Coordinates of C-alpha atoms in Angstrom, one line a residue:
V1 CA -20.8 -10.3 -14.7
A2 CA -18.7 -8.4 -12.3
H3 CA -20.2 -7.7 -8.9
L4 CA -19.2 -5.5 -6.0
R5 CA -20.2 -6.0 -2.4
H6 CA -21.1 -2.7 -0.9
A7 CA -19.7 -1.4 2.4
V8 CA -22.6 0.5 4.0
H9 CA -25.1 -2.3 3.6
L10 CA -22.6 -4.9 4.8
I11 CA -22.3 -3.0 8.0
A12 CA -26.0 -2.5 8.4
A13 CA -26.7 -6.1 7.6
H14 CA -24.5 -7.2 10.4
R15 CA -26.3 -5.0 12.9
H16 CA -29.7 -6.4 11.9
G17 CA -28.7 -10.0 11.5
C18 CA -29.3 -10.3 7.8
R19 CA -27.0 -10.9 4.8
P20 CA -25.1 -8.1 3.1
T21 CA -26.4 -6.7 -0.2
E22 CA -24.8 -7.0 -3.6
L23 CA -24.4 -4.4 -6.4
R24 CA -24.0 -5.0 -10.1
L25 CA -21.6 -2.3 -11.4
T26 CA -20.5 -3.7 -14.7
K27 CA -22.1 -0.9 -16.8
F28 CA -21.5 1.8 -14.2
A29 CA -17.8 1.0 -14.3
R30 CA -17.7 2.6 -17.8
T31 CA -18.8 5.9 -16.4
H32 CA -17.5 5.6 -12.9
P33 CA -15.6 8.9 -12.0
G34 CA -12.7 6.9 -10.7
G35 CA -12.5 4.7 -13.9
D36 CA -12.2 0.9 -13.9
I37 CA -10.4 0.9 -10.6
I38 CA -13.8 -0.1 -9.2
L39 CA -13.5 -3.5 -10.9
L40 CA -10.6 -4.4 -8.8
A41 CA -13.2 -5.2 -6.1
A42 CA -15.3 -7.3 -8.3
G43 CA -16.7 -10.3 -6.3
K44 CA -14.8 -9.1 -3.2
E45 CA -15.8 -7.8 0.2
A46 CA -15.4 -4.1 -0.6
T47 CA -16.2 -2.2 2.6
I48 CA -12.8 -0.7 3.1
L49 CA -12.4 0.3 -0.6
F50 CA -15.8 1.9 -0.7
E51 CA -15.4 3.9 2.5
T52 CA -11.9 5.1 2.0
Y53 CA -12.1 6.1 -1.7
H54 CA -15.2 8.2 -1.1
V55 CA -14.3 11.0 1.2
R56 CA -17.8 12.4 0.6
P57 CA -20.6 9.9 1.3
I58 CA -22.4 8.4 -1.7
S59 CA -26.2 8.9 -1.8
D60 CA -28.2 5.8 -1.1
A61 CA -30.5 6.8 -4.0
V62 CA -27.5 6.3 -6.3
L63 CA -26.7 2.9 -4.9
R64 CA -30.3 1.7 -5.2
K65 CA -29.9 1.8 -9.0
Y66 CA -27.4 -1.0 -8.8
R67 CA -28.6 -3.1 -5.9
I68 CA -29.5 -6.6 -7.0
G69 CA -30.2 -8.5 -3.7
K70 CA -28.7 -10.1 -0.7
L71 CA -25.5 -12.1 -0.7
A72 CA -25.8 -15.8 0.0
A73 CA -24.0 -17.2 3.0
A74 CA -20.5 -18.4 2.3
G75 CA -20.0 -22.0 1.1
K76 CA -18.1 -24.6 3.1
D77 CA -14.9 -24.0 1.0
E78 CA -15.2 -20.2 1.2
P79 CA -14.2 -17.8 4.0
A80 CA -17.2 -16.4 5.9
N81 CA -18.4 -13.0 4.7
D82 CA -18.7 -11.7 8.3
S83 CA -15.2 -12.8 9.5
T84 CA -13.7 -9.3 9.0
Y85 CA -11.1 -8.1 11.4
Y86 CA -12.3 -4.6 11.4
S87 CA -15.0 -2.6 13.2
W88 CA -16.8 0.4 11.7
D89 CA -18.9 1.2 14.7
S90 CA -17.1 4.3 15.9
D91 CA -17.7 7.8 14.5
F92 CA -13.9 8.5 14.5
Y93 CA -13.4 8.0 10.7
K94 CA -16.7 9.7 9.9
V95 CA -15.8 12.8 11.9
L96 CA -12.3 12.7 10.4
R97 CA -13.6 12.7 6.8
Q98 CA -15.9 15.6 7.5
R99 CA -13.1 17.7 9.0
V100 CA -10.7 16.9 6.1
V101 CA -13.3 17.8 3.5
A102 CA -14.0 21.0 5.4
R103 CA -10.3 21.9 5.4
L104 CA -9.9 21.3 1.7
E105 CA -13.0 23.4 0.9
E106 CA -11.8 26.1 3.3
R107 CA -8.4 26.3 1.4
K108 CA -10.1 25.8 -2.0
I109 CA -7.8 22.8 -2.7
A110 CA -9.0 20.1 -5.1
R111 CA -9.2 16.5 -3.8
R112 CA -7.7 15.1 -6.9
G113 CA -5.1 16.6 -9.3
G114 CA -4.0 20.2 -9.5
P115 CA -1.2 22.3 -10.9
E116 CA 1.4 21.1 -8.3
I117 CA 1.2 17.5 -9.2
W118 CA 0.8 18.0 -13.0
I119 CA 3.8 20.3 -13.3
K120 CA 5.9 17.9 -11.2
A121 CA 4.7 15.0 -13.4
A122 CA 5.8 16.8 -16.6
I123 CA 9.2 17.6 -15.2
L124 CA 9.7 14.0 -14.0
V125 CA 8.6 12.3 -17.2
S126 CA 10.9 14.7 -19.2
G127 CA 13.7 14.0 -16.8
F128 CA 13.3 10.2 -17.2
W129 CA 13.7 10.3 -20.9
S130 CA 16.5 12.9 -20.7
M131 CA 18.5 10.8 -18.3
L132 CA 18.0 7.7 -20.4
Y133 CA 19.3 9.6 -23.4
L134 CA 22.4 10.8 -21.5
M135 CA 23.0 7.3 -20.1
C136 CA 23.2 6.0 -23.7
T137 CA 25.4 8.8 -25.1
L138 CA 27.9 9.9 -22.5
D139 CA 31.2 8.3 -21.5
P140 CA 30.1 4.9 -20.0
N141 CA 32.7 5.2 -17.2
R142 CA 32.0 8.8 -16.3
G143 CA 29.0 10.9 -17.3
A144 CA 26.8 7.9 -18.2
I145 CA 27.2 6.5 -14.7
L146 CA 26.0 9.7 -13.1
A147 CA 23.1 9.7 -15.7
A148 CA 22.2 6.1 -14.7
I149 CA 22.1 7.1 -11.0
A150 CA 19.9 10.1 -11.9
L151 CA 17.7 7.9 -14.1
G152 CA 17.1 5.5 -11.2
I153 CA 16.3 8.4 -8.8
V154 CA 13.9 10.0 -11.3
A155 CA 12.3 6.6 -11.9
A156 CA 11.7 6.3 -8.2
F157 CA 10.1 9.7 -8.2
V158 CA 7.9 8.7 -11.1
G159 CA 6.8 5.8 -9.0
T160 CA 6.0 7.8 -5.8
C161 CA 4.8 11.1 -7.4
I162 CA 2.9 10.1 -10.6
Q163 CA 1.9 6.4 -10.9
H164 CA 1.1 6.1 -7.1
D165 CA -1.5 8.8 -7.4
G166 CA -2.7 7.6 -10.8
N167 CA -3.3 4.0 -9.7
H168 CA -5.1 5.3 -6.6
G169 CA -7.4 7.3 -8.9
A170 CA -6.0 10.5 -7.3
F171 CA -3.9 12.1 -10.1
A172 CA -6.9 13.9 -11.7
F173 CA -10.7 13.8 -11.8
S174 CA -10.4 12.3 -15.3
P175 CA -10.4 8.5 -15.4
F176 CA -8.3 8.7 -18.6
M177 CA -5.6 10.9 -16.9
N178 CA -5.5 8.5 -13.9
K179 CA -5.0 5.6 -16.2
L180 CA -2.4 7.4 -18.2
S181 CA -0.4 8.5 -15.2
G182 CA -0.7 5.0 -13.7
W183 CA 0.8 3.7 -16.9
T184 CA 4.0 5.5 -16.1
L185 CA 4.8 2.5 -13.8
D186 CA 4.9 0.4 -16.9
M187 CA 7.1 3.1 -18.6
I188 CA 9.8 2.6 -15.9
G189 CA 9.7 -1.2 -16.3
A190 CA 7.2 -2.5 -13.7
S191 CA 3.5 -3.3 -14.0
A192 CA 0.7 -1.0 -12.9
M193 CA -1.8 -3.8 -12.9
T194 CA 0.3 -6.1 -10.6
W195 CA 0.9 -3.0 -8.4
E196 CA -2.8 -2.3 -8.1
M197 CA -3.5 -5.8 -6.8
Q198 CA -0.6 -5.8 -4.3
H199 CA -1.0 -2.2 -3.1
V200 CA -4.7 -1.3 -3.6
L201 CA -6.3 -4.7 -2.8
G202 CA -3.7 -6.1 -0.4
H203 CA -1.5 -3.6 1.4
H204 CA -3.9 -0.6 1.8
P205 CA -7.0 -2.3 3.2
Y206 CA -5.1 -4.7 5.5
T207 CA -1.9 -2.8 6.5
N208 CA 0.4 -5.0 8.6
L209 CA -2.5 -7.5 9.2
I210 CA -1.7 -11.2 8.8
E211 CA -4.2 -14.0 9.0
M212 CA -2.7 -17.0 10.7
E213 CA -3.2 -19.6 8.0
N214 CA -1.9 -17.2 5.3
G215 CA 1.1 -16.4 7.4
I216 CA 1.9 -20.1 7.8
Q217 CA 1.6 -20.7 4.1
K218 CA 3.8 -17.8 3.2
V219 CA 6.6 -18.6 5.5
T220 CA 6.6 -22.3 4.5
H221 CA 6.2 -21.3 0.8
A222 CA 3.1 -23.4 0.5
D223 CA 0.6 -22.9 -2.3
V224 CA -2.2 -20.6 -1.6
D225 CA -5.7 -21.0 -3.2
P226 CA -7.1 -17.5 -3.5
K227 CA -10.7 -18.9 -3.7
K228 CA -10.4 -20.4 -0.3
A229 CA -7.9 -18.2 1.5
D230 CA -8.9 -15.4 3.8
Q231 CA -8.3 -12.1 1.9
E232 CA -7.5 -10.1 5.0
S233 CA -3.7 -10.2 4.8
D234 CA -1.1 -7.7 3.8
P235 CA 1.1 -9.2 1.1
D236 CA 3.9 -6.6 1.7
V237 CA 4.7 -8.0 5.1
F238 CA 6.4 -11.2 3.8
S239 CA 6.9 -10.6 0.1
T240 CA 8.8 -7.4 -0.5
Y241 CA 12.4 -8.1 0.7
P242 CA 13.8 -11.6 0.6
M243 CA 16.2 -12.6 3.4
L244 CA 14.6 -10.1 5.8
R245 CA 12.5 -11.0 8.8
L246 CA 9.8 -8.3 8.8
H247 CA 7.2 -9.8 11.1
P248 CA 7.4 -11.8 14.4
W249 CA 5.7 -14.7 12.6
H250 CA 8.3 -14.9 9.9
R251 CA 10.5 -17.9 10.7
K252 CA 13.8 -16.8 12.3
R253 CA 17.0 -17.9 10.5
F254 CA 20.6 -17.5 11.7
Y255 CA 21.4 -14.8 9.2
H256 CA 18.5 -12.6 10.5
R257 CA 20.8 -11.7 13.4
F258 CA 22.7 -9.5 10.9
Q259 CA 19.8 -8.2 8.8
H260 CA 20.1 -4.7 10.1
L261 CA 23.6 -4.7 8.6
Y262 CA 22.9 -6.1 5.1
A263 CA 19.3 -4.7 4.7
P264 CA 20.5 -1.4 3.1
L265 CA 22.3 -3.5 0.4
L266 CA 19.2 -5.6 -0.3
F267 CA 17.0 -2.6 -0.7
G268 CA 18.8 -1.8 -4.0
F269 CA 17.5 -5.0 -5.5
M270 CA 13.8 -4.3 -4.7
T271 CA 12.7 -3.0 -8.1
I272 CA 14.6 -5.4 -10.3
N273 CA 13.2 -8.3 -8.2
K274 CA 9.6 -7.0 -8.7
V275 CA 10.1 -6.2 -12.4
I276 CA 11.5 -9.6 -13.3
T277 CA 10.1 -12.2 -10.8
Q278 CA 7.0 -10.9 -9.2
D279 CA 5.4 -9.2 -12.2
V280 CA 5.9 -12.2 -14.5
G281 CA 4.9 -14.7 -11.8
V282 CA 1.6 -13.0 -11.2
V283 CA 0.6 -12.7 -14.8
L284 CA 1.4 -16.4 -15.4
S285 CA -0.2 -17.8 -12.2
K286 CA -3.1 -15.3 -12.1
R287 CA -2.7 -14.8 -8.4
L288 CA -0.6 -12.7 -6.0
F289 CA -0.4 -14.8 -2.8
Q290 CA -4.0 -14.9 -1.6
I291 CA -5.2 -12.3 -4.1
D292 CA -7.0 -13.5 -7.2
A293 CA -5.4 -11.7 -10.2
N294 CA -8.2 -12.4 -12.6
C295 CA -9.7 -9.0 -11.8
R296 CA -7.0 -7.7 -14.2
Y297 CA -5.3 -10.6 -16.0
A298 CA -8.5 -12.4 -17.0
S299 CA -8.6 -9.7 -19.7
K300 CA -6.7 -10.6 -22.9
S301 CA -6.1 -6.9 -23.6
Y302 CA -4.6 -6.4 -20.2
V303 CA -2.3 -9.4 -20.6
A304 CA -1.3 -8.1 -24.0
R305 CA -0.6 -4.7 -22.5
F306 CA 1.6 -6.4 -19.9
W307 CA 3.8 -8.2 -22.3
I308 CA 4.0 -5.4 -24.9
M309 CA 5.2 -2.9 -22.2
K310 CA 7.7 -5.5 -20.8
L311 CA 9.1 -5.9 -24.3
L312 CA 9.3 -2.1 -25.0
T313 CA 11.0 -1.4 -21.7
V314 CA 13.5 -4.2 -22.4
L315 CA 14.2 -2.5 -25.7
Y316 CA 14.8 1.0 -24.5
M317 CA 16.2 0.3 -21.0
V318 CA 18.4 -2.7 -21.8
A319 CA 18.9 -3.2 -25.5
L320 CA 19.4 0.5 -26.3
P321 CA 22.2 1.0 -23.7
V322 CA 23.8 -2.2 -24.8
Y323 CA 23.7 -1.1 -28.4
T324 CA 25.1 2.3 -27.8
Q325 CA 27.6 1.5 -25.0
G326 CA 28.5 -2.2 -25.6
L327 CA 27.3 -5.3 -23.8
V328 CA 29.2 -5.0 -20.5
D329 CA 28.8 -1.2 -20.1
G330 CA 25.2 -1.3 -21.2
L331 CA 24.2 -4.0 -18.6
K332 CA 26.3 -2.2 -16.0
L333 CA 24.5 1.1 -16.5
F334 CA 21.1 -0.7 -16.5
F335 CA 21.9 -2.3 -13.1
I336 CA 23.2 1.0 -11.6
A337 CA 19.9 2.7 -12.6
H338 CA 17.8 -0.1 -11.1
F339 CA 19.9 -0.3 -7.9
S340 CA 19.6 3.5 -7.4
C341 CA 15.8 3.3 -8.0
G342 CA 15.4 0.4 -5.6
E343 CA 17.5 1.9 -2.9
L344 CA 15.5 5.2 -2.8
L345 CA 12.1 3.6 -3.1
A346 CA 12.8 1.0 -0.4
T347 CA 14.2 3.6 1.9
M348 CA 11.1 5.8 1.7
F349 CA 8.6 2.9 1.8
I350 CA 9.9 0.6 4.5
V351 CA 10.2 3.3 7.3
N352 CA 6.5 3.8 7.1
H353 CA 5.5 0.3 8.3
I354 CA 8.6 -1.5 9.6
I355 CA 10.0 0.7 12.3
E356 CA 10.2 0.9 16.1
G357 CA 6.8 1.4 17.8
V358 CA 4.7 0.3 14.8
S359 CA 2.0 -2.2 15.4
Y360 CA 1.0 -5.4 13.7
A361 CA -2.5 -6.9 13.6
S362 CA -3.4 -10.6 13.5
K363 CA -6.4 -12.9 13.2
D364 CA -7.1 -16.6 13.0
S365 CA -10.0 -17.3 10.7
V366 CA -10.1 -21.0 11.7
K367 CA -10.5 -20.4 15.4
G368 CA -12.4 -17.1 14.8
T369 CA -10.0 -15.2 17.1
M370 CA -8.5 -11.7 16.5
A371 CA -5.8 -9.9 18.4
P372 CA -5.6 -6.1 18.8
P373 CA -2.8 -4.3 17.0
R374 CA 0.4 -4.7 19.0
T375 CA 4.1 -4.0 18.7
V376 CA 6.7 -6.8 18.3
H377 CA 7.0 -6.7 22.1
G378 CA 3.3 -7.2 22.6
V379 CA 2.4 -3.6 23.5
T380 CA -0.9 -2.1 22.2
P381 CA -0.1 1.6 21.8
M382 CA -3.8 2.6 21.9
H383 CA -4.0 1.5 25.5
D384 CA -1.5 4.2 26.4
T385 CA -3.3 6.9 24.3
R386 CA -6.6 6.0 25.9
D387 CA -5.2 6.3 29.4
A388 CA -3.8 9.7 28.5
L389 CA -7.2 10.8 27.3
G390 CA -8.7 10.0 30.6
K391 CA -11.7 7.8 31.6
E392 CA -14.4 10.4 31.1
K393 CA -13.3 11.5 27.6
A394 CA -12.5 7.9 26.6
A395 CA -16.1 6.9 27.4
T396 CA -17.5 9.6 25.1
K397 CA -15.0 9.2 22.4
H398 CA -14.9 5.4 22.4
V399 CA -13.0 3.9 19.5
P400 CA -12.6 0.1 19.3
L401 CA -9.1 -1.3 19.1
N402 CA -9.9 -2.8 15.8
D403 CA -11.6 0.3 14.3
W404 CA -10.3 0.3 10.7
A405 CA -9.1 3.9 10.8
A406 CA -7.5 3.5 14.2
V407 CA -5.6 0.4 13.0
Q408 CA -4.2 2.4 10.1
C409 CA -2.9 5.0 12.5
Q410 CA -1.3 2.2 14.6
T411 CA 0.3 0.4 11.7
S412 CA 1.7 3.4 9.9
V413 CA 4.3 6.0 10.8
N414 CA 4.9 9.5 9.5
W415 CA 8.2 11.5 9.2
S416 CA 8.9 15.2 8.7
I417 CA 5.2 16.1 9.1
G418 CA 4.0 19.4 7.8
S419 CA 7.0 19.8 5.4
W420 CA 6.0 20.9 1.9
F421 CA 9.4 20.0 0.6
W422 CA 9.5 16.4 2.0
N423 CA 5.9 15.9 1.0
H424 CA 6.8 16.7 -2.6
F425 CA 10.1 14.8 -2.4
S426 CA 8.4 11.6 -1.1
G427 CA 5.2 11.8 -3.1
G428 CA 3.4 12.1 0.3
L429 CA 5.0 9.0 1.8
N430 CA 6.2 11.1 4.8
H431 CA 2.5 11.6 5.6
Q432 CA 1.8 7.9 5.5
I433 CA -1.0 8.0 8.0
E434 CA -2.9 10.6 6.0
H435 CA -2.3 8.6 2.8
H436 CA -3.7 5.4 4.3
L437 CA -6.7 7.1 5.7
F438 CA -7.4 8.9 2.4
P439 CA -5.8 7.0 -0.5
G440 CA -8.1 8.7 -3.0
L441 CA -6.7 12.2 -2.2
T442 CA -3.8 13.6 -4.3
H443 CA -0.6 13.5 -2.3
T444 CA -0.1 17.2 -2.6
T445 CA -3.1 17.7 -0.2
Y446 CA -1.6 15.8 2.7
V447 CA 0.5 18.7 4.0
Y448 CA -2.7 20.7 4.3
I449 CA -4.7 18.1 6.3
Q450 CA -2.0 16.7 8.5
D451 CA -2.8 18.9 11.5
V452 CA -6.5 18.0 11.2
V453 CA -5.7 14.3 11.3
Q454 CA -3.3 14.6 14.2
A455 CA -5.6 16.7 16.3
T456 CA -8.6 14.4 15.7
C457 CA -6.4 11.4 16.7
A458 CA -5.5 13.1 19.9
E459 CA -9.1 14.0 20.6
Y460 CA -10.2 10.3 20.2
G461 CA -7.2 8.7 21.9
V462 CA -5.8 7.2 18.7
P463 CA -2.0 6.9 18.4
Y464 CA -0.3 9.1 15.9
Q465 CA 3.4 8.2 15.5
S466 CA 5.7 10.6 13.7
E467 CA 9.5 10.7 13.4
Q468 CA 11.4 14.0 13.1
S469 CA 13.1 13.2 9.8
L470 CA 13.6 10.5 7.2
F471 CA 17.1 10.0 8.7
S472 CA 15.8 9.4 12.2
A473 CA 13.1 7.1 10.8
Y474 CA 15.7 5.2 8.8
F475 CA 17.9 4.4 11.8
K476 CA 14.8 3.4 13.9
M477 CA 13.9 1.1 11.1
L478 CA 17.3 -0.5 11.3
S479 CA 17.0 -0.8 15.0
H480 CA 13.6 -2.5 14.5
L481 CA 15.2 -5.0 12.1
R482 CA 17.9 -5.7 14.6
A483 CA 15.2 -6.5 17.2
L484 CA 13.3 -8.8 14.9
G485 CA 16.5 -10.7 14.1
N486 CA 17.8 -11.0 17.6
E487 CA 15.3 -10.5 20.4
P488 CA 12.7 -13.1 21.6
M489 CA 9.1 -12.1 21.0
P490 CA 7.1 -14.5 23.2
S491 CA 3.8 -12.7 22.8
W492 CA 3.9 -13.5 19.1
E493 CA 5.8 -16.8 19.1
K494 CA 3.3 -18.5 21.3
D495 CA 0.6 -17.8 18.7
H496 CA 2.8 -19.0 15.8
P497 CA 5.3 -21.7 16.9
K498 CA 6.7 -22.1 13.4
S499 CA 8.1 -18.5 13.7
K500 CA 10.8 -19.6 16.2

């Protein structure tokens, strides 16, 4: 039977010295407004998922229907239930949610779905199949090459503008439409289920957060037991781009000195690496680093869906071009399409969390110690924003350094804020802070709530970093990679000697 540990009572239990409560949601998952996305959290500590996907508070009367008792204390081989990095004691996120809901109601904007995203989705899906057709029928040395580049670009937009919302449960109020839109990731060759685990369970709750033991195991390529490992680690920090040092704890190699030069070339291989190596590795091993993949791949029907979609995509994305254009030209066009897709996706994603001024969070579950978010040079940006707020206001608007929402603001960076065009172009990735604070909102809403989030951050002394454009963010990202590959970072290396 699937279980879900509930957020509000976890927090209350800590305050009163008792154990968190547990909810049985197996039956409820069938009628859950967000669909079976809720089962991703089965058996896991679900505070963050519960709080962030429900912009409106859930009535305790509703929750009492599914409450089954207190959680037992963790066993000797399990991480402690109360060892979370984050604090929920501040009213910062509560106030922010209230203001965002008020803004959307004032503008009469739906929290999920709407004509903007649905029309865009129809155009992109049609564009994907049209470009695939042209790639298979035009001159393989002229028009088909342009069609392959366009196919890769459109596939990237399918990833950022359709499946991203669908797999966050934000494409529509209908669970079926969310599942269908999320399936478009399988359509372009990847796996929505693997993405859900890496992105929804790993990256979003624990952005740029690394637990010490997990970090050591990842950089040394040691095996990780998901049943014993601390779950509070962001898998994207170490796993997305081979040969790049993306974190001060990542072991420095001689070639990292040049990573800011070769990184743009590596970006193009991002999607083909995920489609072939990561997706298959996860379904076979039933884990993604410290994340137990049985929440999806324990189901025979989901495993069947995985392999059927992989087979279909190989047929129409590889075999069909090879059949129509010949072996060499067909494979060439397939590679060009993937490279174009990977380059665009990587460019839009990496600047949000790997860039000058961004913070990283860290914890050591064995020692029970936690460090506040800090840059690669050991600076905690929130100290500066608190000082700017003044002692009197800082006292009345106190936000802990490890407040979950405040950490999201310190570990994410925006670009081209307030731009309707860039918001649509990137699928809302330019409003990354808003997306991380409210992953259950459709990306088309971010441009309308951005000023609310920025003003509330200023009011509470929480950092809000934004770059003028994607281009300025890109060059600051490369500068950041250069620093990671060349400059000493003593404040981090003393905590993790193996990173030197």
